[in-house]
Coordinates of C-alpha atoms in Angstrom, one line a residue:
M21 CA -35.8 -8.6 4.1
T22 CA -36.7 -11.6 6.2
S23 CA -34.8 -12.3 9.5
A24 CA -33.2 -15.4 8.0
K25 CA -31.9 -13.5 5.0
F26 CA -30.5 -10.8 7.3
T27 CA -28.8 -13.3 9.6
R28 CA -27.3 -15.1 6.6
R29 CA -25.9 -11.9 5.1
F30 CA -24.6 -10.8 8.5
R31 CA -22.8 -14.1 8.9
E32 CA -21.4 -13.8 5.4
A33 CA -20.2 -10.3 6.1
S34 CA -18.6 -11.3 9.3
D35 CA -16.8 -14.2 7.6
E36 CA -15.1 -11.6 5.2
G37 CA -12.3 -10.9 7.7
P38 CA -8.9 -12.6 7.5
E39 CA -9.0 -16.4 7.7
E40 CA -6.1 -16.5 10.2
P41 CA -6.5 -13.6 12.7
N42 CA -3.1 -14.2 14.3
K43 CA -1.3 -14.1 10.9
E44 CA 0.5 -10.9 10.3
R45 CA -1.1 -9.1 7.3
P46 CA 0.9 -6.8 5.0
I47 CA 0.8 -3.2 6.1
V48 CA -0.5 -0.7 3.6
V49 CA 0.0 3.0 4.4
V50 CA -2.5 5.4 2.8
I51 CA -1.5 9.1 2.7
D52 CA -4.3 11.3 1.4
D53 CA -5.8 14.6 2.6
D54 CA -9.3 13.7 1.5
P55 CA -11.0 11.8 4.4
R56 CA -13.5 10.2 2.0
M57 CA -10.7 8.7 -0.1
R58 CA -8.9 7.4 3.0
S59 CA -12.1 5.8 4.2
A60 CA -12.9 4.3 0.8
L61 CA -9.5 2.8 0.5
A62 CA -9.6 1.5 4.0
F63 CA -12.9 -0.1 3.4
T64 CA -11.6 -1.7 0.2
L65 CA -8.3 -2.9 1.5
R66 CA -9.0 -3.9 5.1
R67 CA -10.1 -7.4 4.3
D68 CA -6.6 -8.4 3.2
Y69 CA -4.3 -5.7 4.6
D70 CA -3.5 -3.9 7.8
V71 CA -4.4 -0.4 6.6
R72 CA -2.9 2.7 8.2
L73 CA -4.4 6.1 7.3
F74 CA -2.7 9.5 7.4
A75 CA -4.2 12.9 6.4
T76 CA -0.8 14.5 5.9
A77 CA 2.5 13.5 4.3
Q78 CA 4.3 14.5 7.6
E79 CA 2.2 12.0 9.6
G80 CA 2.7 9.2 7.0
I81 CA 6.4 9.7 6.7
A82 CA 6.8 9.7 10.5
A83 CA 4.9 6.4 10.7
M84 CA 7.0 4.6 8.1
S85 CA 9.0 1.5 9.2
E86 CA 10.6 -1.6 7.6
M87 CA 7.3 -3.4 8.1
V88 CA 5.4 -1.3 5.6
S89 CA 4.7 -3.3 2.4
L90 CA 3.2 -0.5 0.3
V91 CA 2.3 3.2 0.3
I92 CA -0.6 4.6 -1.6
L93 CA 0.1 8.3 -1.9
D94 CA -2.0 11.3 -3.1
I95 CA 0.1 13.8 -5.1
R96 CA -1.6 17.2 -4.4
M97 CA -1.9 17.8 -0.7
P98 CA -1.3 20.8 1.5
G99 CA 2.1 21.1 3.3
I100 CA 4.4 18.4 1.9
D101 CA 3.1 17.3 -1.5
G102 CA 3.1 13.7 -2.7
L103 CA 6.2 14.1 -4.9
T104 CA 8.3 15.4 -2.0
A105 CA 6.8 12.7 0.3
Y106 CA 7.8 10.1 -2.3
L107 CA 11.4 11.3 -2.3
K108 CA 11.5 11.3 1.5
I109 CA 10.0 7.8 1.9
K110 CA 12.3 6.4 -0.8
A111 CA 15.4 7.9 0.9
L112 CA 14.4 6.2 4.1
F113 CA 12.9 3.0 2.7
P114 CA 14.1 2.4 -0.9
K115 CA 12.5 -1.0 -1.2
V116 CA 8.9 0.0 -0.3
P117 CA 6.7 0.3 -3.4
I118 CA 4.7 3.5 -3.8
I119 CA 1.5 3.9 -5.8
F120 CA 0.3 7.4 -6.7
Y121 CA -3.4 7.8 -6.4
T122 CA -4.6 11.2 -7.6
A123 CA -7.6 13.1 -8.7
F124 CA -5.5 15.2 -11.1
Q125 CA -4.7 13.0 -14.0
D126 CA -2.0 14.4 -16.3
I127 CA -0.4 12.2 -19.0
L128 CA 2.9 14.0 -18.8
E129 CA 3.0 13.8 -15.0
K130 CA 2.1 10.1 -15.1
Q131 CA 5.0 9.3 -17.5
D132 CA 7.4 11.4 -15.4
L133 CA 6.4 9.7 -12.2
L134 CA 6.6 6.2 -13.7
S135 CA 9.9 6.7 -15.4
T136 CA 11.9 9.3 -13.4
H137 CA 10.6 8.5 -9.9
K138 CA 10.0 4.8 -10.5
A139 CA 6.6 4.8 -8.9
F140 CA 5.0 1.3 -8.8
G141 CA 1.8 2.7 -10.2
Y142 CA -0.2 5.8 -11.0
F143 CA -4.0 5.7 -10.8
D144 CA -6.8 8.3 -11.2
K145 CA -9.2 8.4 -8.2
N146 CA -12.1 8.4 -10.7
G147 CA -10.7 5.5 -12.6
D148 CA -10.6 1.7 -12.5
V149 CA -10.6 0.5 -8.8
S150 CA -10.0 -3.1 -9.9
G151 CA -6.8 -1.9 -11.7
L152 CA -5.7 -0.2 -8.5
M153 CA -6.5 -3.3 -6.4
A154 CA -4.5 -5.5 -8.8
A155 CA -1.5 -3.1 -8.6
V156 CA -1.8 -3.2 -4.7
E157 CA -1.6 -7.0 -4.8
K158 CA 1.3 -7.0 -7.2
A159 CA 3.2 -4.3 -5.1
V160 CA 2.7 -6.2 -1.9
Q161 CA 3.9 -9.5 -3.5
H162 CA 6.9 -7.6 -5.0
H163 CA 7.8 -6.2 -1.6
S164 CA 7.5 -9.6 0.1
L165 CA 9.8 -11.1 -2.6
V166 CA 12.4 -8.4 -2.3
S167 CA 12.3 -8.6 1.5
S168 CA 12.7 -12.4 1.4
M169 CA 15.6 -12.1 -1.0
A170 CA 17.3 -9.5 1.2
S171 CA 16.9 -11.8 4.3
A172 CA 18.3 -14.7 2.3
Q173 CA 21.3 -12.6 1.2
K174 CA 22.0 -11.6 4.9
L175 CA 21.8 -15.3 5.9
V176 CA 24.2 -16.4 3.1
R177 CA 26.7 -13.7 4.0
G178 CA 26.6 -14.9 7.6
I179 CA 27.5 -18.4 6.8
R180 CA 31.2 -19.0 6.8
P181 CA 33.0 -22.1 5.7
P182 CA 34.7 -24.1 8.5
D183 CA 38.4 -23.3 9.1
A184 CA 40.6 -25.5 7.0
S185 CA 43.4 -25.4 9.5

């Protein structure tokens, strides 16, 4: 590769960051015990999102806040598993969407997670990455819309008509 081609590719790669560095990016929490999966997701998501990685459910749950836009959660992990983590996160932050991302694809488990637990999505780690990325984008947009509506409702509740006395 010539020096000019390398320089051009380096510039293109450096331009891949967020266009507005001061703009707050949506926070995506990834909880997965597999370091390769965490790294791969971070690499894929970091251009558009503030990605926070956790190796255990305990660490991920402890790091949760109102600012988190999405959680990508492995199901089978040592210690607290993904299903238990899902319930704990939803109890604390019911509006945050959660996408299950697992290596153990099971049709019955998928149906249960999507219907009973109301997960935002369920993806196989060996499956379609573009489908996962589309779901991430939809989940973040959904969270943004829900958060905006909640803020508007608080504002409207705070407005009182002037006294008629």
